[in-house]
Amino acid sequence: MRTFRAFTRPTAAESSPGGPEVTADERRVVVTELDRRYPNYPRVASLPNIEELNIAAVAKELAGETTADTVPPPACRP
């Protein structure tokens, strides 16, 4: 999840090409990076666009955060 959020975070930046909205090109970049990092990783759902949907959802979540109030839940802490 951390890697997914790290790849997605730049797409949610106000300074990104689409501002807080994720562009198709930004989604492709994230999917490409995920596929490069995790080749042949099995899909958890059969939706062909599940990665794109998740990128949009996580970007929306990230756009509403500030680093000052971002505290991962205990289960996600190192």
C-alpha positions as protocol buffer text, in pm:
chain_id: "A"
residue {
  index: 1
  type: MET
  ca { x: 0 y: 0 z: 0 }
}
residue {
  index: 2
  type: ARG
  ca { x: 286 y: 237 z: 77 }
}
residue {
  index: 3
  type: THR
  ca { x: 432 y: 184 z: -269 }
}
residue {
  index: 4
  type: PHE
  ca { x: 93 y: 233 z: -433 }
}
residue {
  index: 5
  type: ARG
  ca { x: 42 y: 558 z: -239 }
}
residue {
  index: 6
  type: ALA
  ca { x: 397 y: 674 z: -320 }
}
residue {
  index: 7
  type: PHE
  ca { x: 343 y: 619 z: -694 }
}
residue {
  index: 8
  type: THR
  ca { x: 0 y: 785 z: -677 }
}
residue {
  index: 9
  type: ARG
  ca { x: 89 y: 1085 z: -457 }
}
residue {
  index: 10
  type: PRO
  ca { x: 240 y: 1296 z: -740 }
}
residue {
  index: 11
  type: THR
  ca { x: -82 y: 1258 z: -942 }
}
residue {
  index: 12
  type: ALA
  ca { x: -279 y: 1424 z: -662 }
}
residue {
  index: 13
  type: ALA
  ca { x: -50 y: 1725 z: -632 }
}
residue {
  index: 14
  type: GLU
  ca { x: -200 y: 2062 z: -720 }
}
residue {
  index: 15
  type: SER
  ca { x: 102 y: 2113 z: -947 }
}
residue {
  index: 16
  type: SER
  ca { x: 42 y: 1790 z: -1142 }
}
residue {
  index: 17
  type: PRO
  ca { x: -90 y: 1812 z: -1501 }
}
residue {
  index: 18
  type: GLY
  ca { x: -449 y: 1751 z: -1392 }
}
residue {
  index: 19
  type: GLY
  ca { x: -423 y: 1925 z: -1057 }
}
residue {
  index: 20
  type: PRO
  ca { x: -608 y: 1712 z: -802 }
}
residue {
  index: 21
  type: GLU
  ca { x: -776 y: 1516 z: -1083 }
}
residue {
  index: 22
  type: VAL
  ca { x: -572 y: 1223 z: -1217 }
}
residue {
  index: 23
  type: THR
  ca { x: -520 y: 1237 z: -1592 }
}
residue {
  index: 24
  type: ALA
  ca { x: -519 y: 929 z: -1816 }
}
residue {
  index: 25
  type: ASP
  ca { x: -145 y: 975 z: -1872 }
}
residue {
  index: 26
  type: GLU
  ca { x: -81 y: 988 z: -1498 }
}
residue {
  index: 27
  type: ARG
  ca { x: -282 y: 669 z: -1447 }
}
residue {
  index: 28
  type: ARG
  ca { x: -79 y: 497 z: -1721 }
}
residue {
  index: 29
  type: VAL
  ca { x: 247 y: 603 z: -1554 }
}
residue {
  index: 30
  type: VAL
  ca { x: 137 y: 462 z: -1218 }
}
residue {
  index: 31
  type: VAL
  ca { x: 14 y: 135 z: -1372 }
}
residue {
  index: 32
  type: THR
  ca { x: 340 y: 101 z: -1566 }
}
residue {
  index: 33
  type: GLU
  ca { x: 546 y: 157 z: -1252 }
}
residue {
  index: 34
  type: LEU
  ca { x: 338 y: -94 z: -1056 }
}
residue {
  index: 35
  type: ASP
  ca { x: 372 y: -353 z: -1332 }
}
residue {
  index: 36
  type: ARG
  ca { x: 747 y: -290 z: -1349 }
}
residue {
  index: 37
  type: ARG
  ca { x: 785 y: -320 z: -972 }
}
residue {
  index: 38
  type: TYR
  ca { x: 553 y: -619 z: -936 }
}
residue {
  index: 39
  type: PRO
  ca { x: 563 y: -817 z: -1263 }
}
residue {
  index: 40
  type: ASN
  ca { x: 299 y: -1090 z: -1294 }
}
residue {
  index: 41
  type: TYR
  ca { x: 141 y: -992 z: -963 }
}
residue {
  index: 42
  type: PRO
  ca { x: -203 y: -1158 z: -952 }
}
residue {
  index: 43
  type: ARG
  ca { x: -507 y: -932 z: -969 }
}
residue {
  index: 44
  type: VAL
  ca { x: -735 y: -938 z: -665 }
}
residue {
  index: 45
  type: ALA
  ca { x: -1042 y: -854 z: -870 }
}
residue {
  index: 46
  type: SER
  ca { x: -1146 y: -934 z: -1223 }
}
residue {
  index: 47
  type: LEU
  ca { x: -1228 y: -575 z: -1318 }
}
residue {
  index: 48
  type: PRO
  ca { x: -1001 y: -483 z: -1610 }
}
residue {
  index: 49
  type: ASN
  ca { x: -962 y: -125 z: -1484 }
}
residue {
  index: 50
  type: ILE
  ca { x: -927 y: -195 z: -1111 }
}
residue {
  index: 51
  type: GLU
  ca { x: -585 y: -29 z: -1094 }
}
residue {
  index: 52
  type: GLU
  ca { x: -712 y: 289 z: -1258 }
}
residue {
  index: 53
  type: LEU
  ca { x: -1013 y: 301 z: -1023 }
}
residue {
  index: 54
  type: ASN
  ca { x: -788 y: 251 z: -722 }
}
residue {
  index: 55
  type: ILE
  ca { x: -546 y: 519 z: -842 }
}
residue {
  index: 56
  type: ALA
  ca { x: -830 y: 770 z: -872 }
}
residue {
  index: 57
  type: ALA
  ca { x: -966 y: 679 z: -527 }
}
residue {
  index: 58
  type: VAL
  ca { x: -627 y: 695 z: -355 }
}
residue {
  index: 59
  type: ALA
  ca { x: -539 y: 1022 z: -531 }
}
residue {
  index: 60
  type: LYS
  ca { x: -862 y: 1174 z: -405 }
}
residue {
  index: 61
  type: GLU
  ca { x: -777 y: 1058 z: -54 }
}
residue {
  index: 62
  type: LEU
  ca { x: -421 y: 1193 z: -81 }
}
residue {
  index: 63
  type: ALA
  ca { x: -541 y: 1529 z: -216 }
}
residue {
  index: 64
  type: GLY
  ca { x: -743 y: 1577 z: 102 }
}
residue {
  index: 65
  type: GLU
  ca { x: -450 y: 1505 z: 332 }
}
residue {
  index: 66
  type: THR
  ca { x: -180 y: 1722 z: 472 }
}
residue {
  index: 67
  type: THR
  ca { x: 143 y: 1564 z: 587 }
}
residue {
  index: 68
  type: ALA
  ca { x: 90 y: 1716 z: 931 }
}
residue {
  index: 69
  type: ASP
  ca { x: -222 y: 1508 z: 995 }
}
residue {
  index: 70
  type: THR
  ca { x: -118 y: 1190 z: 813 }
}
residue {
  index: 71
  type: VAL
  ca { x: -68 y: 918 z: 1070 }
}
residue {
  index: 72
  type: PRO
  ca { x: -83 y: 560 z: 950 }
}
residue {
  index: 73
  type: PRO
  ca { x: -286 y: 317 z: 1157 }
}
residue {
  index: 74
  type: PRO
  ca { x: -79 y: 99 z: 1395 }
}
residue {
  index: 75
  type: ALA
  ca { x: -99 y: -203 z: 1164 }
}
residue {
  index: 76
  type: CYS
  ca { x: 71 y: -4 z: 885 }
}
residue {
  index: 77
  type: ARG
  ca { x: 356 y: 134 z: 1094 }
}
residue {
  index: 78
  type: PRO
  ca { x: 702 y: -20 z: 1058 }
}
